[in-house]
Coordinates of C-alpha atoms in Angstrom, one line a residue:
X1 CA 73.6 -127.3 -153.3
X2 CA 73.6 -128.8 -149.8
X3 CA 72.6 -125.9 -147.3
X4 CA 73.6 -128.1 -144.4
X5 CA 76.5 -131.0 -143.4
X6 CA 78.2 -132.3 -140.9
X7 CA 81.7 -131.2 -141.2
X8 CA 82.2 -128.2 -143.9
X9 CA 85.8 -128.2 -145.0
X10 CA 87.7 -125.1 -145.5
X11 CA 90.6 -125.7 -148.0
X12 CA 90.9 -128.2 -151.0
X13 CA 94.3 -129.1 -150.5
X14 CA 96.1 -131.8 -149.1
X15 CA 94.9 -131.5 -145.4
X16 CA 90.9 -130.6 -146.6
X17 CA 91.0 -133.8 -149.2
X18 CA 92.6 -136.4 -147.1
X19 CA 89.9 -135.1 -144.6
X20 CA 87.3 -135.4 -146.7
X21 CA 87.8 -138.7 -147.6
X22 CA 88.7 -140.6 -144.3
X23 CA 84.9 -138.7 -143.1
X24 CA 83.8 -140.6 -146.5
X25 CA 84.8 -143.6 -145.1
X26 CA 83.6 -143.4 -142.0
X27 CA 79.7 -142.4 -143.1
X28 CA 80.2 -139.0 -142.0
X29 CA 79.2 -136.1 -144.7
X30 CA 81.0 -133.3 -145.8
X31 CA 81.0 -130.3 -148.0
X32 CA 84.8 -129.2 -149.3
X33 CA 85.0 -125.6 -150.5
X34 CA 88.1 -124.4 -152.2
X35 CA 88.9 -121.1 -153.2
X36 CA 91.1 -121.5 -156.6
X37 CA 90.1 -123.1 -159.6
X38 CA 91.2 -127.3 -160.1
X39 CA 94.1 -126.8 -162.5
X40 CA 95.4 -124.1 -159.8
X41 CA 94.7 -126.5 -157.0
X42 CA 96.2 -129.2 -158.9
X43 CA 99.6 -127.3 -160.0
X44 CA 100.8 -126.0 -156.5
X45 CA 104.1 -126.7 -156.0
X46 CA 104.9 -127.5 -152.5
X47 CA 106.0 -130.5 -150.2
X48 CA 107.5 -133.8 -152.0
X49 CA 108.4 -136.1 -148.9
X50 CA 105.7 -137.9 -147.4
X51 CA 106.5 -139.7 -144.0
X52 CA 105.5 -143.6 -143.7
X53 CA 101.9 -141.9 -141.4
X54 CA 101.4 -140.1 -144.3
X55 CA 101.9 -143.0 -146.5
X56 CA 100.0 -145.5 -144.8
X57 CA 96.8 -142.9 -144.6
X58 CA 96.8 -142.5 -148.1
X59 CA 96.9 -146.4 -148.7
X60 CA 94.2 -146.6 -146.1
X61 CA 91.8 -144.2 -147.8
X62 CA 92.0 -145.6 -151.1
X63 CA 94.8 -143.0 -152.8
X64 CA 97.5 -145.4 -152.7
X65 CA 97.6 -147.0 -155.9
X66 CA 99.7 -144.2 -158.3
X67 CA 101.9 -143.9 -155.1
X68 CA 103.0 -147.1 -154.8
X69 CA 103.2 -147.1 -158.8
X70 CA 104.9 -144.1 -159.0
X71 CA 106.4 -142.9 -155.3
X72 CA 110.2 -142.9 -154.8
X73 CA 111.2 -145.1 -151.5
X74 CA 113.9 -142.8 -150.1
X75 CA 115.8 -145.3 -146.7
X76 CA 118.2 -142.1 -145.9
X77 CA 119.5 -138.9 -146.9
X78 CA 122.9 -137.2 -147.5
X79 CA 124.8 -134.6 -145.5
X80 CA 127.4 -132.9 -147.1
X81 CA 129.7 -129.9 -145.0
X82 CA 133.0 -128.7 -145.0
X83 CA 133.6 -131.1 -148.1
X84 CA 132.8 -134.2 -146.6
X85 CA 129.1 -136.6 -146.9
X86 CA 127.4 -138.5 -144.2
X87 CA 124.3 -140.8 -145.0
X88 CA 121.6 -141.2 -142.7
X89 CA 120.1 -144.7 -142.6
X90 CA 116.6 -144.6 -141.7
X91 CA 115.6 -148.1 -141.3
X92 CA 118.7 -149.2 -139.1
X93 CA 118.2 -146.0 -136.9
X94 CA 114.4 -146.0 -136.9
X95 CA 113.2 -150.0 -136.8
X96 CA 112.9 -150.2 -140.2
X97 CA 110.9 -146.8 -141.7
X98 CA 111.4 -144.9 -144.9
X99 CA 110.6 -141.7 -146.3
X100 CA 108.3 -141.4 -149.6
X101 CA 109.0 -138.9 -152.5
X102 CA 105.9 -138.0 -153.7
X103 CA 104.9 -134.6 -154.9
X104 CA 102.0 -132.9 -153.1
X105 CA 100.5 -132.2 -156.4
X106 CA 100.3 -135.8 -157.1
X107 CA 99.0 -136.0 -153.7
X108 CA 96.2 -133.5 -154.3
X109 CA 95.0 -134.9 -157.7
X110 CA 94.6 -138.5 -156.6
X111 CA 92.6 -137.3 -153.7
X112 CA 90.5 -134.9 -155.7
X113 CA 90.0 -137.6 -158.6
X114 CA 88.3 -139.9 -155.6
X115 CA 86.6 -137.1 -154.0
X116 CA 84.8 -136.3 -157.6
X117 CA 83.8 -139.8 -158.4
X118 CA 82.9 -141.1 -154.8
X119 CA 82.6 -138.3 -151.9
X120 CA 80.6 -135.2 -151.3
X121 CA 80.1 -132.1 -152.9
X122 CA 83.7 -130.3 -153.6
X123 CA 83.4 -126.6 -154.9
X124 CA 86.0 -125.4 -156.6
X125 CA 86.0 -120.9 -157.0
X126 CA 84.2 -120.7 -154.0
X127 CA 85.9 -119.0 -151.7
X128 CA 84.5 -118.1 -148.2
X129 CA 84.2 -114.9 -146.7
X130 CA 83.6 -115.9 -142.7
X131 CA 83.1 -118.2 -140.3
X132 CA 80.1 -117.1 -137.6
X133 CA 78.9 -118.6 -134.3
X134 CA 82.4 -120.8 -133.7
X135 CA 80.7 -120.6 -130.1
X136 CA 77.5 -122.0 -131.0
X137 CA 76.2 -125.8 -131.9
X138 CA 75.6 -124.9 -135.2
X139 CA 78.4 -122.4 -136.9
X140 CA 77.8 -120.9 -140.5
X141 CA 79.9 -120.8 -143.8
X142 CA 79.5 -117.4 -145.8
X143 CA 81.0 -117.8 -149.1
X144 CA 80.6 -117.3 -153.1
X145 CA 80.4 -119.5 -155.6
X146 CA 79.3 -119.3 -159.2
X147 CA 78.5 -115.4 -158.6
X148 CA 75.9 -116.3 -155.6
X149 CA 76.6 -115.7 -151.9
X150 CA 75.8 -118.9 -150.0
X151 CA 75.4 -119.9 -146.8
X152 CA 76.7 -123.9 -145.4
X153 CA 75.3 -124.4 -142.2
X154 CA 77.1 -126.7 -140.3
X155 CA 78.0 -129.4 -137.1
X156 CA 81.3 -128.4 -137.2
X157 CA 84.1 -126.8 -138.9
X158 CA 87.4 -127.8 -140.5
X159 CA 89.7 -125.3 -141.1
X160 CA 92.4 -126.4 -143.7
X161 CA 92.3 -123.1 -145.6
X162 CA 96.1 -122.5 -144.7
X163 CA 98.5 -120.1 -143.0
X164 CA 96.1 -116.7 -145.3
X165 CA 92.9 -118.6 -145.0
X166 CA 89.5 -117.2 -142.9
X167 CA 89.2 -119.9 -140.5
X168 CA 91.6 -118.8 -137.7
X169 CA 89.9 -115.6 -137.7
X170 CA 87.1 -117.7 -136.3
X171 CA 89.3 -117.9 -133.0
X172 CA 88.8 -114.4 -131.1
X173 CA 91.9 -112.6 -130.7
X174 CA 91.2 -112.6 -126.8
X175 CA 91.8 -116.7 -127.4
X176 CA 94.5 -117.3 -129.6
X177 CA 98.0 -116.9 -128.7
X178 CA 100.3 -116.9 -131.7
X179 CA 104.2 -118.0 -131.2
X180 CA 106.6 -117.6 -134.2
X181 CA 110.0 -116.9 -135.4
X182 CA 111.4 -115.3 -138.7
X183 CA 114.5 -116.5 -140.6
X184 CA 116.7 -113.8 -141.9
X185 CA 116.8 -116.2 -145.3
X186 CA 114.3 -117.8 -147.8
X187 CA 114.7 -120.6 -150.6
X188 CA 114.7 -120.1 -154.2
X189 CA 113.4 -123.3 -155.8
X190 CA 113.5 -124.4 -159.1
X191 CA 112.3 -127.1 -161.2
X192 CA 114.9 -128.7 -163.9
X193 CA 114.5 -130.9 -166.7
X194 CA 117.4 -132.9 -165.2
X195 CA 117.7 -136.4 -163.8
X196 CA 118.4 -136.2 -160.4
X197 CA 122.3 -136.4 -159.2
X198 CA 122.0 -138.9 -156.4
X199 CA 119.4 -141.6 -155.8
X200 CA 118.7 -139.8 -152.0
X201 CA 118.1 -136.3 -150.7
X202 CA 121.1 -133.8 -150.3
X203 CA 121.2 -131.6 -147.4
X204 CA 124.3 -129.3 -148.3
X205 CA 125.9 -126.9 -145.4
X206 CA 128.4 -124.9 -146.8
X207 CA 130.2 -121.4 -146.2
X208 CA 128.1 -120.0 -149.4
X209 CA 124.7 -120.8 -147.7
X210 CA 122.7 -123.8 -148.0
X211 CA 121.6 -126.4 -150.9
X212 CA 119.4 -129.2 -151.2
X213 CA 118.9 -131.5 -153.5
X214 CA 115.6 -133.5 -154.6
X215 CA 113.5 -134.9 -156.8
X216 CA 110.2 -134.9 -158.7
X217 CA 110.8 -138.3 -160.6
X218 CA 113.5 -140.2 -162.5
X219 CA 113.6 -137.4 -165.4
X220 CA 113.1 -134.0 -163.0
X221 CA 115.3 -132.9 -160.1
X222 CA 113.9 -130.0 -157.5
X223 CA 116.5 -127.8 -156.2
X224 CA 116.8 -125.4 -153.5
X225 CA 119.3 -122.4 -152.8
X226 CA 119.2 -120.2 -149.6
X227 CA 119.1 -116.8 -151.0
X228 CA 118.5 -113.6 -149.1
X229 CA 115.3 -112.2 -147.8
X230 CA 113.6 -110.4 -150.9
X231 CA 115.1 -111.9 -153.8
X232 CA 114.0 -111.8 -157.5
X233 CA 114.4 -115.0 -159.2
X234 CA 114.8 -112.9 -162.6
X235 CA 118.1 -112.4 -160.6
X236 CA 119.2 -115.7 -161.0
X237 CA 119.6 -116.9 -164.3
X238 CA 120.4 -121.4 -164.8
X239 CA 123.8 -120.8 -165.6
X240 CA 124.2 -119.3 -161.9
X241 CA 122.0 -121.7 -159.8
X242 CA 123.8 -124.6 -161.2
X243 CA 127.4 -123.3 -160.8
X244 CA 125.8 -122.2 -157.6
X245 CA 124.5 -125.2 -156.6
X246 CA 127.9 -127.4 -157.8
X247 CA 129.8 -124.8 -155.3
X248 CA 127.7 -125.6 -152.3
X249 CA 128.1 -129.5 -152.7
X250 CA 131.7 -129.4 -153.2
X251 CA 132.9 -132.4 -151.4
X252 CA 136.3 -134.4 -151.8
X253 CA 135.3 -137.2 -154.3
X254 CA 133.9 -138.0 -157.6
X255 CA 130.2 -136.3 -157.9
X256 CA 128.9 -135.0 -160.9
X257 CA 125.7 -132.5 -160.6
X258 CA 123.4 -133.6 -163.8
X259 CA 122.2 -129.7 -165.0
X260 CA 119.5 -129.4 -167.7
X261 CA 116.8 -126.7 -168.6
X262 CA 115.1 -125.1 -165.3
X263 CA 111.3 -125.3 -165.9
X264 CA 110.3 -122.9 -162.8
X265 CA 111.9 -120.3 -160.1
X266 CA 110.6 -119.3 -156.9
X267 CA 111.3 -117.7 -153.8
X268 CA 109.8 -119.1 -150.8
X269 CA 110.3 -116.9 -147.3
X270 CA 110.8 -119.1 -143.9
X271 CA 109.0 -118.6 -141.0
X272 CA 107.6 -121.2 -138.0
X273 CA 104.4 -120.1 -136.7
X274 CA 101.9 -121.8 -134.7
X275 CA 98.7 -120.8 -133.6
X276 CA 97.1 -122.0 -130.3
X277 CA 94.6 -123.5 -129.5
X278 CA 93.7 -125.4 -132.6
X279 CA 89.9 -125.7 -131.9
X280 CA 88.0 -122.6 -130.1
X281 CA 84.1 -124.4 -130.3
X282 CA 83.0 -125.9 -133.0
X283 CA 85.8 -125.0 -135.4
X284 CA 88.9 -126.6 -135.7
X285 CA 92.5 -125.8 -137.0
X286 CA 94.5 -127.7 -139.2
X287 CA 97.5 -127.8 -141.4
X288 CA 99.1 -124.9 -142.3
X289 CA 95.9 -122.8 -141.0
X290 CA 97.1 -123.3 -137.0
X291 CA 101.1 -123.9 -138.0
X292 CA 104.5 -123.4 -140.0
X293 CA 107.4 -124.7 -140.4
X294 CA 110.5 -124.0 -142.3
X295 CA 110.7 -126.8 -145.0
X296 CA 113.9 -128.2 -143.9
X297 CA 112.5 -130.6 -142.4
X298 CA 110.4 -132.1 -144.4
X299 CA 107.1 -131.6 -142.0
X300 CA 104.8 -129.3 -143.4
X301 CA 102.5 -132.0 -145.4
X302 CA 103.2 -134.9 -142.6
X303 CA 102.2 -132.3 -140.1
X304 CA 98.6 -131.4 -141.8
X305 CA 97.9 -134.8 -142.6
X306 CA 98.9 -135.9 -138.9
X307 CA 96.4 -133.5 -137.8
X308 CA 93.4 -134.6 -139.9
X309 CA 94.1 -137.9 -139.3
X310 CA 93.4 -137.5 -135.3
X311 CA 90.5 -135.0 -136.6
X312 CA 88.7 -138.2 -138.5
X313 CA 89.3 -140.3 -135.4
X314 CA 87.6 -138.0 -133.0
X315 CA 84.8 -137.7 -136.0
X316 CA 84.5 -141.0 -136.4
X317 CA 84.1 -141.2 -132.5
X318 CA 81.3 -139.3 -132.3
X319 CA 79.4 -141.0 -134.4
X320 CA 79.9 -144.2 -132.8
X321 CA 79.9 -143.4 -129.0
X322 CA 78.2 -140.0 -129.3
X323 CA 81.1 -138.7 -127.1
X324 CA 82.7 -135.2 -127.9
X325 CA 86.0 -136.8 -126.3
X326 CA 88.3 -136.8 -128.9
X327 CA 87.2 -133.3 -130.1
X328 CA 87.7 -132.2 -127.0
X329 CA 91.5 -133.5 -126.5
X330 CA 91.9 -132.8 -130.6
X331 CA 94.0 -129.4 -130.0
X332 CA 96.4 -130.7 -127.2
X333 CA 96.8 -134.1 -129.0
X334 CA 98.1 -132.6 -132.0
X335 CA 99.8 -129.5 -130.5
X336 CA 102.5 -132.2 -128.6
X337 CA 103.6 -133.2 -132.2
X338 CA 103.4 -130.1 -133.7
X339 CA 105.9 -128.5 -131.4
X340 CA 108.4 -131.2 -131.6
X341 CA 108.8 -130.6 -135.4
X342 CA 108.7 -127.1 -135.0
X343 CA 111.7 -128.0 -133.1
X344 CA 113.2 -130.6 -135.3
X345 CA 113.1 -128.2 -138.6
X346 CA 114.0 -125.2 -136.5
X347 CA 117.0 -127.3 -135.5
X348 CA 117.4 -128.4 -139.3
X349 CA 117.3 -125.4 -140.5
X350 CA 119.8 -123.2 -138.0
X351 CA 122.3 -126.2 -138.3
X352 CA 122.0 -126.2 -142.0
X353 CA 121.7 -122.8 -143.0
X354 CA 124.6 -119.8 -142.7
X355 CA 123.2 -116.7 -141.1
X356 CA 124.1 -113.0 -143.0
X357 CA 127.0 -111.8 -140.4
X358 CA 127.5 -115.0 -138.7
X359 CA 130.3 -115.2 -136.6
X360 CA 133.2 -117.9 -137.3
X361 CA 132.4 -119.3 -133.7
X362 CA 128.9 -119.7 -134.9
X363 CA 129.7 -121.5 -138.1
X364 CA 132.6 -123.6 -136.0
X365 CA 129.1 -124.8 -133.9
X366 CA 127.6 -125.6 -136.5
X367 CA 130.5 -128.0 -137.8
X368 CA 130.6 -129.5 -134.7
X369 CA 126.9 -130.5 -134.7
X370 CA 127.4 -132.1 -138.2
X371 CA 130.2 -134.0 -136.8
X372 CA 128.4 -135.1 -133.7
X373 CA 125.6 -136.6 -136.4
X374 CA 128.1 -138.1 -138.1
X375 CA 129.9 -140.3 -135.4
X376 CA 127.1 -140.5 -132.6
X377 CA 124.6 -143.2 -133.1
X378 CA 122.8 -141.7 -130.6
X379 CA 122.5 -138.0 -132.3
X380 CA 122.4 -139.7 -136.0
X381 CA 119.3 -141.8 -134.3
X382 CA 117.9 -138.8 -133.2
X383 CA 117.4 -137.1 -136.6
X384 CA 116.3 -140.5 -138.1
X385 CA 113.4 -140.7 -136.1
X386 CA 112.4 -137.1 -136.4
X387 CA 112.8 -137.2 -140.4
X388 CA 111.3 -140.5 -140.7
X389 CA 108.4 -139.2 -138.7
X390 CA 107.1 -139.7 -135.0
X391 CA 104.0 -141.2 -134.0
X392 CA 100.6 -139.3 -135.0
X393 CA 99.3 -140.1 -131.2

């Protein structure tokens, strides 16, 4: 096993792989380690929407080929409230981009299926136990694998080992400053055996709490339900999601909601968190390991892989110019976009979402914001742009 590398990887998911392989790329070497076992790795349910950054990234590091085989071009989404639908057109509002759906599982096994056959080592079951000397020009990597503790000794540190990984712990206490917010709701999930019951996503605001409604591929729909704090999925059997789900999307023309047998159930809690700075030495944050945000918006992937992406740049650099540059400006450079989708799904998510107790002048705002979209060009433009995605840099 390699005792030494150049960049040692925290984290074989989306952020870690796409990582990997751009350093690839470039020349630069790199040692992934990943915690679960492959078929774990490869079976995570998360994010499904992949911005056209995203998108083009992937293309650009050689893990475009199933995507464009297989990805789902979305050009808008649906808004549904007080019985009425609005579509969002992305390219008229946007110049032209489009959303991708894509599941991050998809995502991860193309990456890892490259990262096998062409890149460095990638150790799955090998979980690490610290970070040392973030301070110093050469930190360390303690971790386990195969029964053996190991040491990676390393240039410089990627932490994509997510929002319970070690890596952040490499950033003193004394440096970090962590800002979030809790949501009085979570999501239950599920995966059906259903085709999906509109060609676009669903963002349903309704009295009854919020639905949305997605997709997997042609033959399997993902659905979401806001449920409260705490729930037991056993606590929901199909009959009730779907009738559940039909209840929430009500609106005042023909719709028919395509139900079928549920595969999966899950209860996701929401929370934004970000962690600053991003880089404290020679380690650096990214992904869900220095940030969170409530899925509503569609940014948790985009954001990780917006942050390796400016990560392989400043790598890549280095090795040309031999200037730290880059790394140096990595944590404020990504910190601009990360707080302006922390904004955009916060906003996403108190718009869309009903609040235990709220107030009828509360709910009555919230109706007028969903208006405003609807007729304002200008507001409707405004969500576009953030959904579509903004510029990495």
């Amino acid at each position: 096993m390699t005792v030494h590398t150049t960049v040692g990887i925290i984290g074989g998911g989306p952020a870690g792989l796409l990582l990997a392989r751009m350093l690839h790329n470039a020349g630069i070497d790199s040692v992934v380690l990943e915690s679960r076992g492959r078929d774990y790795v490869e079976q995570r349910q998360r994010a499904g929407i992949l911005e056209q950054g995203t998108v083009d990234a992937l293309r650009a590091c050689g893990a475009g080929d199933r995507l464009d085989r297989e990805g789902i071009v979305h050009a808008g989404i649906e808004l549904r409230y007080d019985r009425r639908s609005h579509r969002i057109d992305f390219p008229s509002l946007t110049g032209g981009r489009s959303v991708t759906v894509y599941a991050q599982t998809e995502v991860v096994k193309d990456l890892i299926a490259l990262q096998l056959r062409e890149g460095g080592p990638l150790l799955f079951e090998a979980p690490v136990h610290a970070v040392e000397g973030a301070g110093t020009d050469r930190p360390v990597i303690r971790y386990t694998h195969e029964g053996r503790e190991h040491t990676l000794g390393c240039d410089w540190v990627a932490g994509c080992d997510g929002f319970h990984g070690v890596a952040k712990h490499a950033v003193p206490d004394g440096v970090r400053t962590v800002f979030e917010r809790a949501y009085p709701y979570s999501w239950l999930g599920v995966l059906a055996d259903a085709p999906p019951s509109s060609d676009e996503l669903i963002y349903a605001h309704s009295e009854r709490g919020f639905a949305l409604f997605s997709m997997r591929s042609p033959a399997v729909s993902r659905l979401y339900l806001q449920v409260p704090n705490g729930t037991d999925p056993a606590d929901w059997p199909d009959e009730r999601i779907w009738d559940e789900l039909e209840a929430r999307s009500a609106v005042d023309r023909d719709w028919t909601l395509h139900r079928g047998p549920i595969t999966a159930k899950s209860v996701l809690p929401m929370r934004s968190h970000v962690t600053e700075p991003m880089r404290h030495g020679r380690v650096l944050l990214a992904g869900d390991a220095a940030h969170i945000v409530p899925p509503t918006g569609a940014k948790g992937l985009n954001l990780a892989a917006a942050d390796v992406i400016v990560l392989a740049q400043a790598f890549d650099h280095l090795k040309r110019t031999g200037s730290t540059e880059l790394l140096d400006a990595y944590s404020a450079t990504c910190l601009r976009r990360v707080w302006r989708a922390e904004h955009f799904s916060g906003f996403m998510t108190t718009t869309l979402h009903t609040d235990p107790g709220q107030s009828p002048f509360d709910s009555r705002l919230q109706i007028s914001q969903l208006d405003r979209i609807a007729t304002s060009p200008h507001a409707a433009a405004e969500l576009a742009e953030n959904y579509a995605g903004l510029p990495v840099v």
